[in-house]
Coordinates of C-alpha atoms in Angstrom, one line a residue:
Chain A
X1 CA 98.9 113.0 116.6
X2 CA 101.9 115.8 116.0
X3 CA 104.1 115.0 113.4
X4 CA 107.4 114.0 115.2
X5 CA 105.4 111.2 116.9
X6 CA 103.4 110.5 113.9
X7 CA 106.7 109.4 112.1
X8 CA 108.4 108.0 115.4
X9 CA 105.4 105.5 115.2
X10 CA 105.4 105.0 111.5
X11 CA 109.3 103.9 111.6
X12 CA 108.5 101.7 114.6
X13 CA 106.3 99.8 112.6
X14 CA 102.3 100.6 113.2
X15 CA 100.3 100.7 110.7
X16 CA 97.7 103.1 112.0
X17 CA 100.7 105.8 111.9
X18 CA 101.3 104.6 108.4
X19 CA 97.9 105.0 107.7
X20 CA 97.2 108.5 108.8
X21 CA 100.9 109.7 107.7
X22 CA 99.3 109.0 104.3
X23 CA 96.1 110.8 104.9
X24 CA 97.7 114.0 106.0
X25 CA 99.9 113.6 102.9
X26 CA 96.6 113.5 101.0
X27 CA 94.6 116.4 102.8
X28 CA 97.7 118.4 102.6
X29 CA 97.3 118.4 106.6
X30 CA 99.1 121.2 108.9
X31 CA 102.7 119.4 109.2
X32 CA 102.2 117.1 106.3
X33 CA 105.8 118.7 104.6
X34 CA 107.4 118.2 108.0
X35 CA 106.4 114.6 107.7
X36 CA 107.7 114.1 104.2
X37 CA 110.9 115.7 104.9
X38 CA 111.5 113.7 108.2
X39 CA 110.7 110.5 106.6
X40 CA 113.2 111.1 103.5
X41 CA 116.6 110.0 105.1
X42 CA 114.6 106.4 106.0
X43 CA 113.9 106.1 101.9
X44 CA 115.3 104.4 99.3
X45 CA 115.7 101.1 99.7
X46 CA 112.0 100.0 98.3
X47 CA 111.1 99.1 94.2
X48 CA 109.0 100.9 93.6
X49 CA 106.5 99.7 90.1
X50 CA 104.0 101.3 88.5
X51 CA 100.9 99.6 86.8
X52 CA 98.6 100.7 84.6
X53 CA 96.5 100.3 81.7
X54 CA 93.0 101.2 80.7
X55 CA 90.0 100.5 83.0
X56 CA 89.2 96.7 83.3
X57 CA 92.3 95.6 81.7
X58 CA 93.0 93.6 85.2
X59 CA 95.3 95.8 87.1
X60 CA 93.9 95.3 90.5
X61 CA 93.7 91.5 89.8
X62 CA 97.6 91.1 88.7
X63 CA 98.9 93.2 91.5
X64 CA 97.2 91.1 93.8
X65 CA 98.9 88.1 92.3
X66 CA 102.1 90.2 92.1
X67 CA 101.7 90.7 96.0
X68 CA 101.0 87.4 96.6
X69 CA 103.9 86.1 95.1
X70 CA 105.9 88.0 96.5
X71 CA 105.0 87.9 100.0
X72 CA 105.7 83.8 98.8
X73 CA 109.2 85.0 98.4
X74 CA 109.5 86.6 101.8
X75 CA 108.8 90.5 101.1
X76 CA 106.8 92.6 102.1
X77 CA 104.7 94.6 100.0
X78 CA 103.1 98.2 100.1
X79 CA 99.9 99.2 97.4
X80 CA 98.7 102.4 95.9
X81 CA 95.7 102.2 93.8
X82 CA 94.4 105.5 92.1
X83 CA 91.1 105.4 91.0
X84 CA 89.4 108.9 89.3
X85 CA 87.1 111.0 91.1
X86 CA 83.8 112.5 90.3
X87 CA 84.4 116.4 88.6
X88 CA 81.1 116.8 90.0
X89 CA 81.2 115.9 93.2
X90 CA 84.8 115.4 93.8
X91 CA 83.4 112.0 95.3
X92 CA 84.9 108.9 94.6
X93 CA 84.6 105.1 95.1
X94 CA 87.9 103.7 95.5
X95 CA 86.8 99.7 94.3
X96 CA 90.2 97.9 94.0
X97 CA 90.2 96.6 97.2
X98 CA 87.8 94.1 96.4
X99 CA 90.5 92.2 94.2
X100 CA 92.9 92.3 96.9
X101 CA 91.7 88.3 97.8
X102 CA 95.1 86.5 97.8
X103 CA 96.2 89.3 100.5
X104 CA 93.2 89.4 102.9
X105 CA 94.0 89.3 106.2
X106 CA 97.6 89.6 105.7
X107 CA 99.1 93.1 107.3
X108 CA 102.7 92.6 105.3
X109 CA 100.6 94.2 102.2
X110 CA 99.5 97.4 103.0
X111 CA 97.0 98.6 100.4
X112 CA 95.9 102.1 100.2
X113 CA 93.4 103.8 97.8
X114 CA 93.7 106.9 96.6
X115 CA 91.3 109.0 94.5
X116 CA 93.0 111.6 92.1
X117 CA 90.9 114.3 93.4
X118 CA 91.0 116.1 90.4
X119 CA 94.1 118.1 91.0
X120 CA 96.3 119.1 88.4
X121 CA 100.1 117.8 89.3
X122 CA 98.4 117.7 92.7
X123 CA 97.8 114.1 92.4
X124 CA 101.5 113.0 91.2
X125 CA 103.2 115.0 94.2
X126 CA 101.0 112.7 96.6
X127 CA 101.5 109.8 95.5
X128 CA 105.2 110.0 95.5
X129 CA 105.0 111.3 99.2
X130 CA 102.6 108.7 99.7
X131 CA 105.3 106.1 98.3
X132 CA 107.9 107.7 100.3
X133 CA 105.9 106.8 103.5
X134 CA 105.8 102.9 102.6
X135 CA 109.4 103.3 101.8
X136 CA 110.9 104.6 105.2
X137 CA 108.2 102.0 106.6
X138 CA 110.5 99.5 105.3
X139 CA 108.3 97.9 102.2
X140 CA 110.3 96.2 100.1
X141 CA 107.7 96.1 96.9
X142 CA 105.6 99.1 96.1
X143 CA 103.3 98.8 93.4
X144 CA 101.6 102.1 92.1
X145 CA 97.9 101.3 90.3
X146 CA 96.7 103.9 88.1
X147 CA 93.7 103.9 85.1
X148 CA 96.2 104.8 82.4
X149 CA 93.7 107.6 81.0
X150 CA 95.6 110.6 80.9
X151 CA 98.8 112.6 81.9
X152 CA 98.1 112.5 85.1
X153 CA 98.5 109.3 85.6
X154 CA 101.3 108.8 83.3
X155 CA 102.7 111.6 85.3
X156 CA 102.3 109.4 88.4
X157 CA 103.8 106.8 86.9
X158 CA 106.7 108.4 86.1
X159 CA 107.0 108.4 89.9
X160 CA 108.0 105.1 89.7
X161 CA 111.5 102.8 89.0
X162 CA 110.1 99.9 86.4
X163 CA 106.7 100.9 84.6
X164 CA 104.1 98.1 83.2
X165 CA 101.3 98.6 80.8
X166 CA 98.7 96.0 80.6
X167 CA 96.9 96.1 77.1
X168 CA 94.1 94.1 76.8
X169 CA 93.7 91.9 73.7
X170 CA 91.6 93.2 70.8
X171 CA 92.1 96.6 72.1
X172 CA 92.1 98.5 69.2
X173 CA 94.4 98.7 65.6
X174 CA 97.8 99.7 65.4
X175 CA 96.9 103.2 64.8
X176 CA 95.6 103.4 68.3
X177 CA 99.2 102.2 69.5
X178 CA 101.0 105.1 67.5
X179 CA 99.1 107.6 69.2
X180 CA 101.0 109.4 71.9
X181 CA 100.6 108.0 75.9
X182 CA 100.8 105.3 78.0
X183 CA 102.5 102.7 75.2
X184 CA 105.9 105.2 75.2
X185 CA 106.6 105.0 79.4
X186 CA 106.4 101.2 79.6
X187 CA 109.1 99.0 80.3
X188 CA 107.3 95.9 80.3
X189 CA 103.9 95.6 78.3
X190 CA 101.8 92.8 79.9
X191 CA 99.1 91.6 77.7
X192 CA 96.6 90.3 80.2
X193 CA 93.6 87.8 79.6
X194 CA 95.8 86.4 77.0
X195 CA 92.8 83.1 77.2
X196 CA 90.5 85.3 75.1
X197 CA 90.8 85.6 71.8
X198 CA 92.8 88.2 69.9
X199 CA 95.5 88.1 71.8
X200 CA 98.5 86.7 69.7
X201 CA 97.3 89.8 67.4
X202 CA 97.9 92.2 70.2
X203 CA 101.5 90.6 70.9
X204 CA 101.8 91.6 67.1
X205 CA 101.0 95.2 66.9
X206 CA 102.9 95.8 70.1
X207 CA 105.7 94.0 69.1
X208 CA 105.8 96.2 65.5
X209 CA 105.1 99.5 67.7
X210 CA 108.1 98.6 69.3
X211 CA 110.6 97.5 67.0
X212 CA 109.5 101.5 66.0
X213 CA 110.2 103.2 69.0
X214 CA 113.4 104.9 68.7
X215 CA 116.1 103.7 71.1
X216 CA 120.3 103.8 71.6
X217 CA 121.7 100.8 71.8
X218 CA 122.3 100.7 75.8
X219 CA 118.4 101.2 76.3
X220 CA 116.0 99.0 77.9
X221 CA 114.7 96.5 75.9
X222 CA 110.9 96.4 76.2
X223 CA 109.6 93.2 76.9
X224 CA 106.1 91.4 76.2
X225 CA 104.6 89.7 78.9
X226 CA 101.3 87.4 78.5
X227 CA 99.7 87.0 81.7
X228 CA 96.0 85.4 83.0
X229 CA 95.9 87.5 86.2
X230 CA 92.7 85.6 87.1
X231 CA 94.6 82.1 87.7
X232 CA 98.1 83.9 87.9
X233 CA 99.6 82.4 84.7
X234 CA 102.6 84.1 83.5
X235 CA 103.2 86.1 86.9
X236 CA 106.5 84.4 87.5
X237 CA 107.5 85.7 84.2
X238 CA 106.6 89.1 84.9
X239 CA 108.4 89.5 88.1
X240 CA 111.5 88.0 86.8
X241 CA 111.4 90.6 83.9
X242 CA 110.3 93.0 87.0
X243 CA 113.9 91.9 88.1
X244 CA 115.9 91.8 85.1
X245 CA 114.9 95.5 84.5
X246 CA 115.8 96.3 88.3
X247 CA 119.3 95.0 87.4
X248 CA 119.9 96.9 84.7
X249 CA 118.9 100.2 86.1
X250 CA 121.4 99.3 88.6
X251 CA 124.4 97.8 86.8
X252 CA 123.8 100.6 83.8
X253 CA 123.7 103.6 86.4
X254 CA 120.0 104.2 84.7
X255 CA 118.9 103.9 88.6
X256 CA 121.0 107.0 90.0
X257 CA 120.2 109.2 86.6
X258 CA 116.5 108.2 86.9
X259 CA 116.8 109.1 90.8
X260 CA 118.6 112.4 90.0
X261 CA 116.0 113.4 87.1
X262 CA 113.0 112.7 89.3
X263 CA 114.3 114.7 92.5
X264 CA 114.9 117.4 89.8
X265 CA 111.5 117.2 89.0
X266 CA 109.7 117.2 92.4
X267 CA 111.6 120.3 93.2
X268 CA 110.7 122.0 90.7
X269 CA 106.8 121.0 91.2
X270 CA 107.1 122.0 94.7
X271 CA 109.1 125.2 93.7
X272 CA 106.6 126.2 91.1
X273 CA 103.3 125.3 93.6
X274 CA 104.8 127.6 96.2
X275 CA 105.8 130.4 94.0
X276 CA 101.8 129.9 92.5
X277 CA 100.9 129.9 95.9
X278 CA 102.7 132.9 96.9
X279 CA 101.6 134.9 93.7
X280 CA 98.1 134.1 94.8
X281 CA 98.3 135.9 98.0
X282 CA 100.0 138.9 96.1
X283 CA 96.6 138.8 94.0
X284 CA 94.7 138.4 97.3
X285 CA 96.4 141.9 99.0
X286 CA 95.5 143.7 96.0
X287 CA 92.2 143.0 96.5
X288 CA 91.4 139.5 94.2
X289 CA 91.2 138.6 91.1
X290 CA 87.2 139.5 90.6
X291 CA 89.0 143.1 91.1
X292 CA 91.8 142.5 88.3
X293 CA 89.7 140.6 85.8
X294 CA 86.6 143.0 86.5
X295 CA 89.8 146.0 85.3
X296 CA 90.8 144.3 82.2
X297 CA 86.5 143.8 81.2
X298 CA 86.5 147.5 81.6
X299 CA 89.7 147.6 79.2
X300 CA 91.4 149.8 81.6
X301 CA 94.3 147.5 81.5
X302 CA 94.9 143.8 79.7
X303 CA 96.3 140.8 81.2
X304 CA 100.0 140.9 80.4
X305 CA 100.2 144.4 82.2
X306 CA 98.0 142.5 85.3
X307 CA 100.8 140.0 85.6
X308 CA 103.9 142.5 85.6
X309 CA 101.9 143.8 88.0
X310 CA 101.9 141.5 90.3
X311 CA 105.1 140.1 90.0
X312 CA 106.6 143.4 90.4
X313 CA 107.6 142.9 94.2
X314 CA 109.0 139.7 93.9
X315 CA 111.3 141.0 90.9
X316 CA 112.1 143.4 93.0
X317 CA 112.7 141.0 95.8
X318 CA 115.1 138.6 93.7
X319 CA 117.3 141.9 92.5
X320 CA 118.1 142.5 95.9
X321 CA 119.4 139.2 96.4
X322 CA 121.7 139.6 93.2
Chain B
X1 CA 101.8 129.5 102.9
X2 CA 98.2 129.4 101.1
X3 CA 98.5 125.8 100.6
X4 CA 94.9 125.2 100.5
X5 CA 94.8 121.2 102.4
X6 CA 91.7 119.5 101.0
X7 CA 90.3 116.9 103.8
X8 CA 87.4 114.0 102.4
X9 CA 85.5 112.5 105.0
X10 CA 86.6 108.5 103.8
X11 CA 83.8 105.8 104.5
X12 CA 84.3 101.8 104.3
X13 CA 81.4 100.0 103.1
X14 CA 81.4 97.0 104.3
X15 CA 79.7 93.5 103.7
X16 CA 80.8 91.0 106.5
X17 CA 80.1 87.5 107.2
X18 CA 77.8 85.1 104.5
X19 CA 75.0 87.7 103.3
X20 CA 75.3 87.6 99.6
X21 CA 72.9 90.8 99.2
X22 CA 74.9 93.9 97.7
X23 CA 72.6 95.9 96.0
X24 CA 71.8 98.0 99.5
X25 CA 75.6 98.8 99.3
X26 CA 75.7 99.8 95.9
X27 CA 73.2 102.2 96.0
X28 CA 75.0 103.5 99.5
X29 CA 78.3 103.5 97.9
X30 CA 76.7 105.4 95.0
X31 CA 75.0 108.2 97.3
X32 CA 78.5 108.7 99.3
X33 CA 80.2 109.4 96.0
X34 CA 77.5 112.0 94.9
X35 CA 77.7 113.4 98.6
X36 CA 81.5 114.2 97.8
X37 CA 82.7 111.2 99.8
X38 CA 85.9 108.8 98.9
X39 CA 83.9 105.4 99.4
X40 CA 85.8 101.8 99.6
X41 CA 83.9 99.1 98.6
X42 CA 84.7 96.1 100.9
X43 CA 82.8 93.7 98.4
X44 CA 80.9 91.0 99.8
X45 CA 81.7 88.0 102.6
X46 CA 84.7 89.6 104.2
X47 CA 85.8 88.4 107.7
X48 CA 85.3 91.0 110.8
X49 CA 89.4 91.0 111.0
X50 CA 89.3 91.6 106.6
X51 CA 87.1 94.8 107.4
X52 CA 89.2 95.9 110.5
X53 CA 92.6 95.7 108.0
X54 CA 91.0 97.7 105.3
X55 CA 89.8 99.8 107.8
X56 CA 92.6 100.8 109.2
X57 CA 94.9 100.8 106.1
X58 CA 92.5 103.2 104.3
X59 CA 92.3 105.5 107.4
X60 CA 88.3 106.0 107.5
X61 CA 87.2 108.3 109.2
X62 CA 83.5 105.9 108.5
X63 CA 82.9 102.1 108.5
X64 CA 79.6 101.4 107.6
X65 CA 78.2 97.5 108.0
X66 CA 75.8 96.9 105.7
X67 CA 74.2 93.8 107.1
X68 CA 71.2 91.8 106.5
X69 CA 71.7 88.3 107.4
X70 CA 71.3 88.5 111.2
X71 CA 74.4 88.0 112.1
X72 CA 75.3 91.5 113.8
X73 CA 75.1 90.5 117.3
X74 CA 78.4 88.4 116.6
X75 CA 79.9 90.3 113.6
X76 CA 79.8 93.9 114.4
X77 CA 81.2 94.1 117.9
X78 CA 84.5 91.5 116.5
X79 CA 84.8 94.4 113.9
X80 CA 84.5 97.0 116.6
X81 CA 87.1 95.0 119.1
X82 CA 89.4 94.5 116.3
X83 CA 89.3 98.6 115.6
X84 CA 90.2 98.7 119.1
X85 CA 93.2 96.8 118.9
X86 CA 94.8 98.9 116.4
X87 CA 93.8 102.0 118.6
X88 CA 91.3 103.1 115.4
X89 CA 87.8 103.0 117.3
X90 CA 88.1 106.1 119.5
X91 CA 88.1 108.4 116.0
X92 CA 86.2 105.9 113.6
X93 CA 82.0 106.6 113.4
X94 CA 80.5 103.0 113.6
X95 CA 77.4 102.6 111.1
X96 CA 74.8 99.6 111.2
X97 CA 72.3 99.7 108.1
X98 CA 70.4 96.6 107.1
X99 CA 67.8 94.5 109.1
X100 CA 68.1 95.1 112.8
X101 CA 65.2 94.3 115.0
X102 CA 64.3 96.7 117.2
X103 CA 65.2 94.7 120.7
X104 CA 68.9 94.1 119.2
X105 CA 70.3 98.0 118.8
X106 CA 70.6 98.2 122.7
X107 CA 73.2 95.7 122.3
X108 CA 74.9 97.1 119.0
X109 CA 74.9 100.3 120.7
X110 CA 76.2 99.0 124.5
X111 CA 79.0 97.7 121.8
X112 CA 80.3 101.1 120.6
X113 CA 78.1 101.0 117.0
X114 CA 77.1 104.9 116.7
X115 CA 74.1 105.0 114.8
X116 CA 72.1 101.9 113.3
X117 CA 69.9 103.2 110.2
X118 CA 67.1 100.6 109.3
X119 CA 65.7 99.8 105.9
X120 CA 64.1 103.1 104.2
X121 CA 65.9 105.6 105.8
X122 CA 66.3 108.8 103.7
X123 CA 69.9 108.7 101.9
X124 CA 70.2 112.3 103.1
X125 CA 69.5 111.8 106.7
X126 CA 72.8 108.9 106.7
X127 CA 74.5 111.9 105.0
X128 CA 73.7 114.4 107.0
X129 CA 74.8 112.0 110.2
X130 CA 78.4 111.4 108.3
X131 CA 78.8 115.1 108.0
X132 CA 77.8 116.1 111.8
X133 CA 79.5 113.5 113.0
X134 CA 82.7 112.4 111.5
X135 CA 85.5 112.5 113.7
X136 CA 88.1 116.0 114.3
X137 CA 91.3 115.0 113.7

């Protein structure tokens, strides 16, 4: 399908175009920018919350309770889930699905799985298209699912409006919840299977960690949320401090300044993978970088010389402009 | 622009109907992933119209019915009908594996199912099958 009908059919409401928009964002298809940037006047209008938290903390089993709940209160929902992929075979299996039970057979929650297909920055640039494609489909709810294991997916997460961070309880000492990470970008911190025991312990050290972190006065208060994502205990209480914190981005301005900061951002990425992507075909016409690597070996030049090298024409190109 | 676009062949694996035996899929789900594959997991005793939704949601280019019970003559072509409704069966490779007498595949194939692979097939040979045949684009 060519992209102008691809997105014609996605704003009409079929899924199947909202599908495969998504996988050409994901390949990086022929026409997949021309798809992003038709569908970004339709955006805007979704919240969009991130998730995430380490592996088998219960993510997957509170967003579907999230989605169910919310498709109670007449919305419509849309799903990411990230899931890791295999650095050895780039494989992955995508398993979050399987917790999707409250939603089966509804199509008002569309749930997509991606895997992070071990791209650096790749990943975050995706997913945000990928959110922008359930926006301009008209979702009201987006919920981003990520394994909180790295900056990668805090990166992701970042790509979103309210964050939560589900800490299991007995999850470690409080040392673990000074280190640097996930615990700084949440909003909300949901302590999840909060039947088993340690839990009140958990609601401790988080609380101390923080009354540490350093805030102005007009910041976001983080909340503590205890939740049993299995029987969907305390979900209520999550969404309405979902709500409270989608208010206050709104009546505090936070929402427009987070909006600006993160367009700032993507153009930069973009701006930065192009320009790599153009240096690499400078490196390419002067014959590859087995060439220029097999030149500094033979200490006939060094690195630093390689890369005024090659960025020689396009300093030249940007002093014409001047 | 060098933009290098990176497409995975995506398979469904799918349990459908009362057949409580998973281990099969595992071990599929397993190989696909080592093959380079993005593999959903359907999980076990999902309705025909659960498998079409995930189906077409994920955008696979593979659904693979992992079935044992003997219940394919009813279950698969619902599945396959239900692709067809959302205009996803024409580019989506149909896979049967799991206990399927021999007088039954005529059927499974009359229905639109694309290759049926019985118990002991070699891992690679499915593979190989996925890679020849998944679906241009």
């Amino acid at each position: 399908m060519a992209p102008p009908e691809l997105v014609a059919d996605l704003l009409d409401g079929k899924h199947r175009a909202l599908a495969r928009a998504i996988t050409k964002i994901e390949n990086r298809s022929e026409g997949y920018r021309d798809i992003v940037a038709a569908l970004h006047e339709h955006t805007g209008h979704a919240d969009v919350v991130g998730i995430t938290g380490s592996p088998g903390a219960g993510k997957s089993t509170l967003v579907d309770k999230l989605a169910a709940e919310y498709r109670e209160r007449g919305l419509t929902v849309g799903i990411i889930a990230v899931d890791p992929s295999s650095p050895f075979s780039g494989g992955a299996v995508l398993g979050d699905r399987i917790r999707m039970g409250s939603n089966v057979g509804d199509m008002d929650v569309f749930f997509r799985s991606m895997s992070a297909r071990g791209t650096l920055g790749g990943l975050s640039t995706a997913t945000s298209d990928a959110v922008k494609a359930l926006d301009a489909f008209g979702k009201d709810k987006i919920l981003i699912e990520t394994v909180g294991a790295g900056q990668n997916e805090v990166d992701i997460v970042k790509t979103a409006d309210t964050v939560a961070v589900l800490v299991p309880p007995s999850s470690g000492d409080d040392v673990q919840m000074l280190k640097a990470g996930i615990l700084e970008i949440g909003d909300v911190f949901v302590v999840n299977k909060a039947d088993l025991a340690g839990s009140d312990k958990t609601v401790q050290e988080l609380r101390g960690m923080l009354e540490m972190r350093e805030r102005d006065p007009d910041d976001w208060e983080a909340d503590i949320v205890e939740t049993v994502a299995n029987t969907g205990e305390g979900v209520e209480e999550l969404l309405s401090v979902f709500d409270a914190h989608a208010d206050w981005l709104d009546r505090t301005g936070k929402r427009d300044e987070l909006e600006r900061k993160r367009y700032a951002e993507e153009i930069r990425t973009l701006l930065r993978n192009d320009a790599g992507a153009l240096v690499e075909d400078e490196v390419e016409r002067r014959g590859g970088m087995d060439d220029l690597v097999e030149r500094v070996v033979r200490r006939e030049t060094d690195p630093y010389s390689v890369a005024d090298d090659v960025l020689e024409p396009f300093r030249d190109a940007v002093r014409h402009n001047d | 622009m060098s933009e290098s676009s990176e497409r995975k062949i995506r398979c469904l694996v799918a349990k459908v109907g009362l057949d409580g035996h998973d281990r099969g899929a595992h071990v599929i789900a397993r190989a696909f992933r080592d093959a380079g594959f993005e593999v959903i997991y359907s999980g076990l005793h999902q309705a025909p119209e659960d498998i079409v939704q995930a189906a077409v949601q994920e955008d696979v280019d593979v659904v693979g019915i992992s079935i044992l019970s003997g219940a394919h003559n009813t279950l698969v072509p619902k599945v396959i009908e239900g692709l067809e409704a959302y205009g996803a069966f024409e580019d989506t490779l149909v896979l049967v594996g799991g206990i399927i007498p021999d007088e039954d595949r005529p059927e499974l194939e009359d229905a639109g199912v694309d290759a049926i692979f019985g118990p002991g097939t070699p891992m690679e040979e499915t593979i190989q099958f996925i890679r020849e045949h998944a679906p241009e684009r």
